[in-house]
Coordinates of C-alpha atoms in Angstrom, one line a residue:
Chain A
X16 CA 11.8 -8.9 -37.3
X17 CA 8.5 -10.2 -36.0
X18 CA 10.3 -13.4 -34.8
X19 CA 13.0 -11.6 -32.9
X20 CA 10.4 -9.3 -31.3
X21 CA 8.4 -12.3 -30.2
X22 CA 11.7 -13.8 -28.8
X23 CA 12.4 -10.6 -26.9
X24 CA 9.0 -10.3 -25.3
X25 CA 8.9 -14.0 -24.5
X26 CA 12.3 -14.0 -22.8
X27 CA 11.6 -10.8 -20.8
X28 CA 8.4 -12.2 -19.6
X29 CA 10.0 -15.6 -18.8
X30 CA 12.6 -13.7 -16.8
X31 CA 9.8 -12.0 -14.8
X32 CA 8.2 -15.4 -14.2
X33 CA 11.5 -17.1 -13.2
X34 CA 12.4 -14.3 -10.7
X35 CA 9.0 -14.3 -9.0
X36 CA 8.9 -18.1 -8.9
X37 CA 12.3 -18.2 -7.3
X38 CA 11.2 -15.7 -4.7
X39 CA 7.9 -17.5 -3.9
X40 CA 9.5 -20.9 -3.8
X41 CA 12.3 -19.6 -1.5
X42 CA 9.8 -18.2 1.0
X43 CA 7.7 -21.4 0.7
X44 CA 10.5 -24.0 1.2
X45 CA 12.5 -22.2 3.8
X46 CA 9.3 -21.2 5.6
X47 CA 7.6 -24.6 5.5
X48 CA 10.4 -26.4 7.4
X49 CA 9.9 -24.0 10.4
X50 CA 6.1 -24.1 10.6
X51 CA 4.3 -26.5 12.9
X52 CA 1.5 -26.3 15.4
X53 CA 3.8 -25.5 18.3
X54 CA 5.3 -22.7 16.4
X55 CA 1.9 -21.1 15.8
X56 CA 0.8 -21.2 19.4
X57 CA 3.9 -20.7 21.6
X58 CA 5.6 -17.5 22.7
X59 CA 9.0 -16.4 21.2
X60 CA 12.0 -17.3 23.3
X61 CA 15.5 -16.0 23.2
X62 CA 14.5 -12.7 21.5
X63 CA 12.7 -14.6 18.8
X64 CA 15.4 -17.2 17.8
X65 CA 13.4 -20.0 19.3
X66 CA 9.9 -20.6 20.4
X67 CA 6.9 -19.6 18.3
X68 CA 4.8 -16.7 17.2
X69 CA 1.6 -17.2 19.2
X70 CA 1.5 -13.7 20.8
X71 CA 2.5 -12.1 17.5
X72 CA -0.5 -13.7 15.7
X73 CA -2.7 -12.6 18.6
X74 CA -1.5 -9.0 18.4
X75 CA -1.9 -9.0 14.7
X76 CA -5.5 -10.2 15.0
X77 CA -6.2 -7.6 17.7
X78 CA -4.7 -4.8 15.5
X79 CA -6.9 -5.9 12.6
X80 CA -9.9 -6.0 14.9
X81 CA -9.4 -2.4 16.0
X82 CA -8.8 -1.3 12.4
X83 CA -12.0 -3.0 11.2
X84 CA -14.2 -2.0 14.1
X85 CA -13.2 1.7 13.4
X86 CA -13.3 1.5 9.6
X87 CA -16.6 -0.2 9.3
X88 CA -19.1 2.3 10.8
X89 CA -17.1 5.5 9.8
X90 CA -16.4 4.2 6.2
X91 CA -20.0 2.9 5.7
X92 CA -21.5 6.2 6.9
X93 CA -19.2 8.1 4.6
X94 CA -19.9 5.9 1.6
X95 CA -23.7 6.0 2.1
X96 CA -23.6 9.8 2.4
X97 CA -21.5 10.1 -0.7
X98 CA -23.7 7.9 -2.9
X99 CA -27.2 8.6 -1.5
X100 CA -27.3 11.8 0.5
X101 CA -25.0 14.3 -1.2
X102 CA -26.7 16.5 -3.8
X103 CA -25.6 16.2 -7.3
X104 CA -22.1 17.6 -7.7
X105 CA -22.1 18.7 -4.1
X106 CA -18.7 20.3 -3.3
X107 CA -18.4 18.2 -0.1
X108 CA -18.6 15.0 -2.0
X109 CA -16.2 16.3 -4.6
X110 CA -13.7 17.4 -1.9
X111 CA -14.1 14.2 0.0
X112 CA -13.2 12.0 -3.0
X113 CA -10.1 14.2 -3.7
X114 CA -9.1 14.1 -0.1
X115 CA -9.6 10.3 0.0
X116 CA -7.4 9.9 -3.1
X117 CA -4.7 12.0 -1.5
X118 CA -5.0 9.9 1.7
X119 CA -4.6 6.7 -0.3
X120 CA -1.3 8.1 -1.7
X121 CA 0.3 9.0 1.7
X122 CA 3.3 6.8 2.3
X123 CA 2.9 4.4 5.2
X124 CA 5.9 5.8 7.1
X125 CA 4.2 9.1 7.3
X126 CA 1.1 7.5 8.7
X127 CA 3.5 6.0 11.3
X128 CA 4.8 9.5 12.1
X129 CA 1.3 10.8 12.4
X130 CA 0.1 7.9 14.5
X131 CA 3.1 8.3 16.8
X132 CA 2.6 12.0 17.3
X133 CA -1.2 12.0 17.5
X134 CA -2.5 8.7 18.9
X135 CA 0.6 7.7 20.9
X136 CA 1.7 11.1 22.2
X137 CA -1.1 13.6 21.8
X138 CA -4.0 11.4 22.9
X139 CA -1.7 9.5 25.3
X140 CA -2.4 6.0 24.0
X141 CA 1.3 5.2 24.0
X142 CA 2.8 2.2 22.1
X143 CA -0.4 0.2 22.1
X144 CA -2.5 -2.0 19.9
X145 CA -5.1 0.7 20.0
X146 CA -2.9 3.4 18.5
X147 CA -1.5 0.9 15.9
X148 CA -5.0 -0.2 15.0
X149 CA -6.3 3.4 14.7
X150 CA -3.3 4.2 12.5
X151 CA -4.2 1.2 10.3
X152 CA -7.8 2.4 10.1
X153 CA -6.7 5.8 8.7
X154 CA -4.8 3.9 6.0
X155 CA -7.7 1.5 5.3
X156 CA -10.5 4.1 5.1
X157 CA -10.0 5.3 1.5
X158 CA -9.8 1.7 0.1
X159 CA -12.9 0.6 2.1
X160 CA -15.0 3.7 1.2
X161 CA -14.2 3.5 -2.5
X162 CA -15.2 -0.2 -2.6
X163 CA -18.3 0.3 -0.6
X164 CA -19.4 3.3 -2.6
X165 CA -18.9 1.4 -5.8
X166 CA -21.1 -1.4 -4.4
X167 CA -23.8 1.0 -3.4
X168 CA -23.8 2.6 -6.8
X169 CA -24.2 -0.8 -8.4
X170 CA -27.5 -1.3 -6.5
X171 CA -29.9 0.0 -9.1
X172 CA -32.0 3.2 -8.8
X173 CA -35.2 1.0 -9.1
X174 CA -34.8 -0.4 -5.6
X175 CA -34.4 3.0 -4.1
X176 CA -37.5 4.3 -6.0
X177 CA -39.6 1.2 -5.0
X178 CA -38.6 1.8 -1.4
X179 CA -39.6 5.4 -1.6
X180 CA -42.9 4.5 -3.3
X181 CA -43.7 2.2 -0.3
X182 CA -43.3 5.2 2.0
X183 CA -40.1 4.1 3.6
X184 CA -37.9 6.8 5.1
X185 CA -34.4 7.2 3.6
X186 CA -32.9 5.6 6.7
X187 CA -35.1 2.5 6.3
X188 CA -34.2 2.3 2.6
X189 CA -30.5 2.5 3.4
X190 CA -30.6 0.1 6.3
X191 CA -33.1 -2.5 5.0
X192 CA -32.5 -2.3 1.2
X193 CA -29.2 -0.7 0.2
X194 CA -26.8 -2.1 2.7
X195 CA -28.1 -5.7 2.5
X196 CA -27.9 -5.4 -1.3
X197 CA -24.4 -4.1 -1.2
X198 CA -23.3 -6.6 1.5
X199 CA -20.8 -8.4 -0.8
X200 CA -19.1 -5.2 -1.7
X201 CA -18.9 -4.2 2.0
X202 CA -17.3 -7.6 2.9
X203 CA -15.0 -7.3 -0.1
X204 CA -14.0 -3.8 1.0
X205 CA -13.3 -5.1 4.5
X206 CA -11.2 -8.0 3.2
X207 CA -9.3 -5.7 0.9
X208 CA -8.5 -3.3 3.7
X209 CA -7.6 -6.2 6.0
X210 CA -5.1 -7.5 3.4
X211 CA -3.5 -4.1 3.1
X212 CA -3.3 -3.7 6.9
X213 CA -1.8 -7.2 7.3
X214 CA 1.0 -6.2 4.8
X215 CA 1.7 -3.0 6.7
X216 CA 4.9 -2.6 8.7
X217 CA 6.3 1.0 8.6
X218 CA 3.1 2.5 10.1
X219 CA 3.3 0.2 13.1
X220 CA 6.9 0.5 14.1
X221 CA 6.3 3.5 16.3
X222 CA 2.6 3.1 17.1
X223 CA 2.0 -0.5 18.2
X224 CA 5.5 -1.1 19.4
X225 CA 7.9 -4.1 19.6
X226 CA 6.5 -6.0 22.6
X227 CA 6.4 -9.8 21.8
X228 CA 4.5 -10.8 25.0
X229 CA 0.9 -12.0 24.9
X230 CA -1.3 -9.0 24.7
X231 CA -3.6 -8.7 27.7
X232 CA -5.7 -5.7 26.5
X233 CA -5.9 -3.1 23.7
X234 CA -3.7 -0.7 25.6
X235 CA -0.8 -3.2 25.6
X236 CA 1.9 -3.0 23.0
X237 CA 1.9 -5.7 20.4
X238 CA 4.1 -6.7 17.5
X239 CA 2.5 -7.5 14.2
X240 CA 3.6 -10.4 12.1
X241 CA 5.2 -8.1 9.5
X242 CA 7.1 -6.3 12.2
X243 CA 8.3 -9.6 13.6
X244 CA 9.7 -10.6 10.3
X245 CA 11.6 -7.3 10.1
X246 CA 12.9 -7.5 13.6
X247 CA 14.1 -11.1 13.7
X248 CA 15.7 -10.8 10.2
X249 CA 17.4 -7.5 10.8
X250 CA 18.2 -7.2 14.5
X251 CA 18.5 -10.8 15.7
X252 CA 21.5 -12.9 14.5
X253 CA 20.3 -16.4 13.6
X254 CA 16.6 -15.4 13.3
X255 CA 16.3 -16.2 9.6
X256 CA 14.5 -19.4 10.1
X257 CA 11.8 -17.8 12.3
X258 CA 11.6 -14.9 9.8
X259 CA 10.9 -17.2 6.9
X260 CA 8.4 -19.2 8.8
X261 CA 6.6 -16.0 9.9
X262 CA 6.7 -14.8 6.3
X263 CA 5.1 -17.9 5.0
X264 CA 2.4 -17.6 7.7
X265 CA 1.7 -14.0 6.7
X266 CA 1.7 -14.8 3.0
X267 CA -0.8 -17.6 3.6
X268 CA -3.1 -15.3 5.5
X269 CA -2.9 -12.7 2.7
X270 CA -3.5 -15.2 0.0
X271 CA -6.6 -16.6 1.8
X272 CA -7.9 -13.0 2.2
X273 CA -7.2 -12.0 -1.3
X274 CA -8.8 -15.1 -2.7
X275 CA -11.9 -14.4 -0.7
X276 CA -12.0 -10.8 -2.1
X277 CA -11.7 -12.1 -5.7
X278 CA -14.3 -14.7 -5.1
X279 CA -16.8 -12.2 -3.6
X280 CA -16.2 -9.5 -6.2
X281 CA -16.7 -11.9 -9.1
X282 CA -19.9 -13.4 -7.6
X283 CA -21.2 -9.8 -7.0
X284 CA -20.2 -7.7 -10.0
X285 CA -20.7 -10.4 -12.6
X286 CA -23.9 -12.2 -11.6
Chain B
X9 CA -48.6 10.7 13.3
X10 CA -46.3 10.7 16.3
X11 CA -44.4 7.6 15.1
X12 CA -44.1 9.2 11.7
X13 CA -42.4 12.3 12.9
X14 CA -40.2 10.1 15.1
X15 CA -39.1 8.2 12.1
X16 CA -38.5 11.5 10.2
X17 CA -36.4 12.6 13.2
X18 CA -34.3 9.5 13.1
X19 CA -33.9 10.0 9.3
X20 CA -32.6 13.5 9.8
X21 CA -30.4 12.5 12.6
X22 CA -28.7 9.8 10.5
X23 CA -28.3 12.2 7.6
X24 CA -26.6 14.7 9.9
X25 CA -24.4 12.1 11.5
X26 CA -23.3 10.7 8.2
X27 CA -22.6 14.2 6.9
X28 CA -20.5 15.0 10.0
X29 CA -18.5 11.8 9.5
X30 CA -17.9 12.6 5.9
X31 CA -16.7 16.1 6.7
X32 CA -14.4 14.6 9.3
X33 CA -13.0 12.1 6.8
X34 CA -12.6 14.7 4.1
X35 CA -10.5 16.7 6.6
X36 CA -8.3 13.7 7.6
X37 CA -5.6 14.2 5.0
X38 CA -5.3 17.9 5.8
X39 CA -5.2 17.1 9.5
X40 CA -2.4 14.6 9.1
X41 CA -0.4 17.1 7.0
X42 CA -0.9 19.8 9.6
X43 CA -0.1 17.6 12.5
X44 CA 3.2 16.4 10.9
X45 CA 3.9 20.1 10.1
X46 CA 3.3 21.0 13.7
X47 CA 5.7 18.4 14.9
X48 CA 8.4 19.5 12.5
X49 CA 8.1 23.2 13.3
X50 CA 10.9 23.2 15.9
X51 CA 13.3 22.0 13.2
X52 CA 11.9 24.2 10.3
X53 CA 12.3 27.3 12.4
X54 CA 16.0 26.9 12.9
X55 CA 17.1 24.9 9.9
X56 CA 19.5 26.2 7.3
X57 CA 18.1 25.3 3.9
X58 CA 21.5 25.3 2.2
X59 CA 22.9 22.8 4.8
X60 CA 19.9 20.5 4.7
X61 CA 19.8 20.2 0.9
X62 CA 23.4 20.5 -0.1
X63 CA 25.4 19.0 2.8
X64 CA 25.5 15.3 3.4
X65 CA 26.8 15.4 7.0
X66 CA 24.0 13.8 8.9
X67 CA 25.0 13.9 12.6
X68 CA 21.8 14.8 14.4
X69 CA 23.3 14.5 17.8
X70 CA 25.8 17.2 16.9
X71 CA 23.0 19.3 15.4
X72 CA 24.2 18.7 11.8
X73 CA 21.2 17.9 9.6
X74 CA 22.6 17.5 6.1
X75 CA 20.1 15.4 4.1
X76 CA 21.8 15.7 0.7
X77 CA 23.2 12.1 0.8
X78 CA 19.9 10.6 1.7
X79 CA 18.0 12.7 -0.8
X80 CA 20.4 11.6 -3.6
X81 CA 20.0 8.0 -2.4
X82 CA 16.2 8.3 -2.4
X83 CA 16.0 9.7 -5.9
X84 CA 18.6 7.3 -7.2
X85 CA 16.9 4.2 -5.8
X86 CA 13.3 5.2 -6.8
X87 CA 14.3 6.3 -10.3
X88 CA 16.5 3.2 -10.8
X89 CA 13.8 0.9 -9.7
X90 CA 11.2 2.5 -11.9
X91 CA 13.5 2.4 -14.9
X92 CA 14.1 -1.4 -14.4
X93 CA 10.4 -2.1 -13.7
X94 CA 9.2 -0.2 -16.8
X95 CA 10.6 -2.4 -19.6
X96 CA 10.0 -5.7 -17.8
X97 CA 6.5 -4.7 -16.8
X98 CA 5.6 -3.4 -20.2
X99 CA 7.0 -6.6 -21.8
X100 CA 4.8 -8.7 -19.5
X101 CA 1.8 -6.5 -20.4
X102 CA 2.6 -6.9 -24.2
X103 CA 3.0 -10.6 -23.6
X104 CA -0.4 -10.9 -21.9
X105 CA -2.2 -8.7 -24.5
X106 CA -0.7 -10.0 -27.8
X107 CA 1.1 -13.3 -27.3
X108 CA -0.5 -15.3 -24.4
X109 CA -3.4 -17.7 -24.7
X110 CA -6.1 -17.9 -22.1
X111 CA -4.1 -20.1 -19.8
X112 CA -1.1 -17.9 -20.0
X113 CA -3.1 -14.8 -19.3
X114 CA -4.7 -16.4 -16.2
X115 CA -1.3 -17.7 -15.0
X116 CA 0.4 -14.2 -15.4
X117 CA -2.6 -12.4 -13.8
X118 CA -2.5 -14.8 -10.8
X119 CA 1.3 -14.5 -10.4
X120 CA 1.2 -10.7 -10.7
X121 CA -1.7 -10.4 -8.3
X122 CA 0.1 -12.6 -5.8
X123 CA 3.3 -10.5 -6.0
X124 CA 1.3 -7.3 -5.8
X125 CA -0.2 -8.4 -2.5
X126 CA 3.1 -9.6 -1.1
X127 CA 4.1 -7.4 1.9
X128 CA 7.2 -5.3 1.5
X129 CA 8.9 -7.0 4.4
X130 CA 8.8 -10.3 2.6
X131 CA 10.5 -8.7 -0.4
X132 CA 13.0 -7.2 2.0
X133 CA 13.5 -10.6 3.7
X134 CA 14.3 -12.3 0.4
X135 CA 16.6 -9.5 -0.6
X136 CA 18.4 -9.6 2.7
X137 CA 18.9 -13.3 2.8
X138 CA 19.4 -14.2 -0.9
X139 CA 20.4 -11.1 -2.9
X140 CA 22.7 -9.4 -0.4
X141 CA 25.0 -12.4 0.1
X142 CA 24.9 -13.1 -3.6
X143 CA 26.0 -9.6 -4.6
X144 CA 28.3 -9.4 -1.6
X145 CA 30.5 -12.1 -3.1
X146 CA 31.5 -9.9 -6.0
X147 CA 30.8 -6.4 -4.7
X148 CA 31.1 -6.3 -0.9
X149 CA 29.3 -5.4 1.3
X150 CA 26.3 -6.5 -0.8
X151 CA 23.8 -4.2 0.9
X152 CA 23.9 -1.3 -1.6
X153 CA 22.1 1.1 -3.8
X154 CA 22.0 -1.6 -6.5
X155 CA 20.4 -4.2 -4.2
X156 CA 17.8 -1.7 -3.1
X157 CA 17.0 -0.9 -6.8
X158 CA 16.6 -4.5 -7.7
X159 CA 14.3 -5.4 -4.8
X160 CA 12.3 -2.3 -5.2
X161 CA 11.9 -2.8 -9.0
X162 CA 10.5 -6.3 -8.3
X163 CA 7.9 -4.7 -5.9
X164 CA 6.9 -2.2 -8.6
X165 CA 6.8 -4.6 -11.5
X166 CA 3.4 -6.2 -10.8
X167 CA 1.7 -2.7 -10.7
X168 CA 3.5 -1.5 -13.9
X169 CA 2.5 -4.8 -15.7
X170 CA -1.1 -4.8 -14.6
X171 CA -1.8 -1.1 -15.3
X172 CA -0.1 -1.3 -18.7
X173 CA -2.1 -4.5 -19.4
X174 CA -5.3 -2.7 -18.5
X175 CA -4.4 0.3 -20.8
X176 CA -3.5 -2.0 -23.7
X177 CA -6.6 -4.1 -23.2
X178 CA -8.9 -1.0 -23.3
X179 CA -7.8 0.1 -26.7
X180 CA -10.7 0.0 -29.2
X181 CA -10.8 -3.1 -31.4
X182 CA -11.0 -0.8 -34.5
X183 CA -7.4 0.1 -33.9
X184 CA -6.2 -3.5 -34.1
X185 CA -8.3 -4.1 -37.2
X186 CA -7.0 -0.9 -38.9
X187 CA -3.4 -2.1 -38.3
X188 CA -4.3 -5.5 -39.6
X189 CA -5.9 -4.0 -42.7
X190 CA -2.8 -1.8 -43.4
X191 CA -0.8 -5.0 -43.3
X192 CA 1.4 -3.8 -40.4
X193 CA 3.7 -6.4 -38.9
X194 CA 3.1 -7.4 -35.3
X195 CA 6.1 -5.5 -34.0
X196 CA 5.1 -2.3 -35.9
X197 CA 1.5 -2.7 -34.6
X198 CA 2.7 -3.1 -30.9
X199 CA 5.4 -0.5 -31.0
X200 CA 3.9 2.2 -33.3
X201 CA 0.2 1.8 -32.7
X202 CA -0.8 0.0 -29.5
X203 CA 1.8 1.3 -27.1
X204 CA 1.6 5.0 -28.2
X205 CA -2.2 4.6 -28.2
X206 CA -2.1 3.4 -24.6
X207 CA 0.6 5.8 -23.5
X208 CA -1.5 7.8 -21.0
X209 CA -2.5 4.7 -19.1
X210 CA 1.0 3.3 -19.2
X211 CA 2.6 6.6 -18.2
X212 CA 0.3 7.2 -15.2
X213 CA 1.0 3.7 -14.0
X214 CA 4.7 4.4 -14.2
X215 CA 4.4 7.7 -12.4
X216 CA 2.3 6.1 -9.6
X217 CA 5.0 3.4 -9.3
X218 CA 7.6 6.2 -8.9
X219 CA 5.5 7.8 -6.2
X220 CA 5.2 4.4 -4.4
X221 CA 9.0 3.9 -4.7
X222 CA 9.7 7.2 -3.1
X223 CA 7.5 6.3 -0.1
X224 CA 8.6 2.7 0.3
X225 CA 10.3 2.1 3.6
X226 CA 10.8 -1.5 4.8
X227 CA 12.1 -3.3 1.7
X228 CA 14.7 -0.6 1.1
X229 CA 15.6 -0.3 4.8
X230 CA 16.4 -4.1 4.8
X231 CA 18.7 -4.2 1.8
X232 CA 20.3 -0.8 1.3
X233 CA 23.0 -0.8 4.0
X234 CA 21.8 2.4 5.7
X235 CA 24.9 4.5 5.7
X236 CA 23.7 8.1 5.7
X237 CA 26.5 9.3 3.4
X238 CA 26.5 10.4 -0.2
X239 CA 26.7 7.2 -2.3
X240 CA 29.5 7.5 -4.9
X241 CA 28.7 4.3 -6.8
X242 CA 25.9 1.8 -7.2
X243 CA 27.7 -0.6 -5.0
X244 CA 27.9 1.8 -2.0
X245 CA 25.6 1.3 0.9
X246 CA 23.1 4.1 1.2
X247 CA 20.2 5.3 3.4
X248 CA 17.0 6.7 2.0
X249 CA 14.9 9.3 3.8
X250 CA 12.0 6.9 4.7
X251 CA 14.5 4.4 6.1
X252 CA 16.1 7.2 8.1
X253 CA 12.8 7.9 9.8
X254 CA 12.2 4.3 10.7
X255 CA 15.8 3.8 12.0
X256 CA 15.9 6.9 14.2
X257 CA 12.4 7.6 15.4
X258 CA 12.9 5.2 18.2
X259 CA 15.4 7.3 20.1
X260 CA 15.1 10.8 18.5
X261 CA 14.1 13.7 20.7
X262 CA 13.8 17.5 20.3
X263 CA 15.1 19.0 17.1
X264 CA 16.3 15.6 15.9
X265 CA 12.7 14.2 16.2
X266 CA 11.4 17.4 14.5
X267 CA 13.9 16.9 11.6
X268 CA 12.5 13.4 11.0
X269 CA 9.0 14.8 10.8
X270 CA 10.2 17.5 8.4
X271 CA 11.7 14.8 6.2
X272 CA 8.4 13.0 6.3
X273 CA 6.7 16.2 5.2
X274 CA 9.2 16.4 2.3
X275 CA 8.4 12.8 1.2
X276 CA 4.7 13.2 1.4
X277 CA 4.8 16.4 -0.6
X278 CA 7.0 14.8 -3.2
X279 CA 4.7 11.7 -3.4
X280 CA 1.5 13.7 -3.5
X281 CA 2.9 16.1 -6.1
X282 CA 3.9 13.1 -8.3
X283 CA 0.5 11.4 -7.9
X284 CA -1.2 14.7 -8.9
X285 CA 0.9 14.6 -12.1
X286 CA -0.3 11.0 -12.7
X287 CA -3.9 12.2 -12.2
X288 CA -3.3 14.9 -14.7
X289 CA -1.8 12.6 -17.4
X290 CA -4.6 10.1 -16.7
X291 CA -7.2 12.7 -17.5
X292 CA -5.3 13.8 -20.7
X293 CA -6.2 12.6 -24.1
X294 CA -7.4 9.0 -23.8
X295 CA -7.9 7.3 -27.1

């Protein structure tokens, strides 16, 4: 009985490992043959069948840039208020954490709908990197705030009391003591949010648009790497090679970012 | 004294700004909901609930908005994917908790984390270029409910495995020792003691996966075939609600556009309702 149970668990787990390995190796081998320096810096030609993904990478970075620049101040202020300024069991802090949990559960296509209706149409930003980045910021906020709040909580009460004993104002304590002490958590939160934003597609289809030209400004449309993979594999016959190479590029970026997150969180939470 | 009061002033200003930002952020989810509702009003005002939920004729240009086919496809694909991911994910969790050595645990954790971080388009790309042709040989056209279920289940698997592993891992040591002392076999210990003991954690992981499956767009869009009719078998192509939004938002106007927002509203209420359930079970009796 025990032996057959062991066999069942082993074989199911081996099945999982085999399927995932096939998937990863497939992306790796088919992607690797398409990636070279020219591919990474040149513009797509012939609707994406030839050429490279230079403008796509540029648009992706600009999208992330908008998302991070929006998330960082808003999220940090919110996290600081939640951990240090809210009174014990204040109802605002309670509601904010419920609301953030709900926000984290909203499907990305609904963020896309909202971004299209609000940023693109209502605020008149159109299909632009700005509206795409702001939509990504809405999605990244809960993740970033939760990580940063956890980091701020991990900074002991002693430091806060010592600062107060020295006659520092709360703003000085926050700015000079708490935020520097929680820096690894803040960086970790930003990386985590960036990884999530990089993987995002559905929220960008109707906010940042399909344009595959070099972005000239934040009000230009721009296609993210993930959207490029979708477009060339679904809508362009013969685009598979480019899709695989783009997928490998995207996976590599995400792995680097996630490895950074793990490294930072381990060096911070387990000193 | 003047500089002191200035500093106080800055302190108060910061507190107020941070509080205002927090209020803004706490309203965000409600604002998103209300805005999507506002955009879907033109459709909600004139829709026929019976037609929307029980008719599968989706011809938005002829003002026929039957979503039944897509609703059935959505439920079928998400439930199917969760049902496949559950035993496989649980098996991986049991393997990591009770059978693997350190190296094995590290390997599985790394692999699962890697897959959990993989974007849904990459899963979709693999499904589209490997799985669809493979299944298409035996069951044409290949892009079908079944393909969507398989691809989606692979996406859910890492989450199911990792949450179940955490739940099993957090069982008190006394429980394992008690089983040992009673002379229970390993299979009895795992199936009758450990898994029931960790059931709240495992269950809330599964419910969260179901919620994620309902909201998933890209991977399903790429492999399901996207015919908005009622699927009659697992090998029929089908279109889920989220994919419908992604496919038609580009050219939809007027009532048609509003109907897409309404279906978004439907999905978000389903997903949030289910997540709420997971929160409830998570707070239930934890050993």
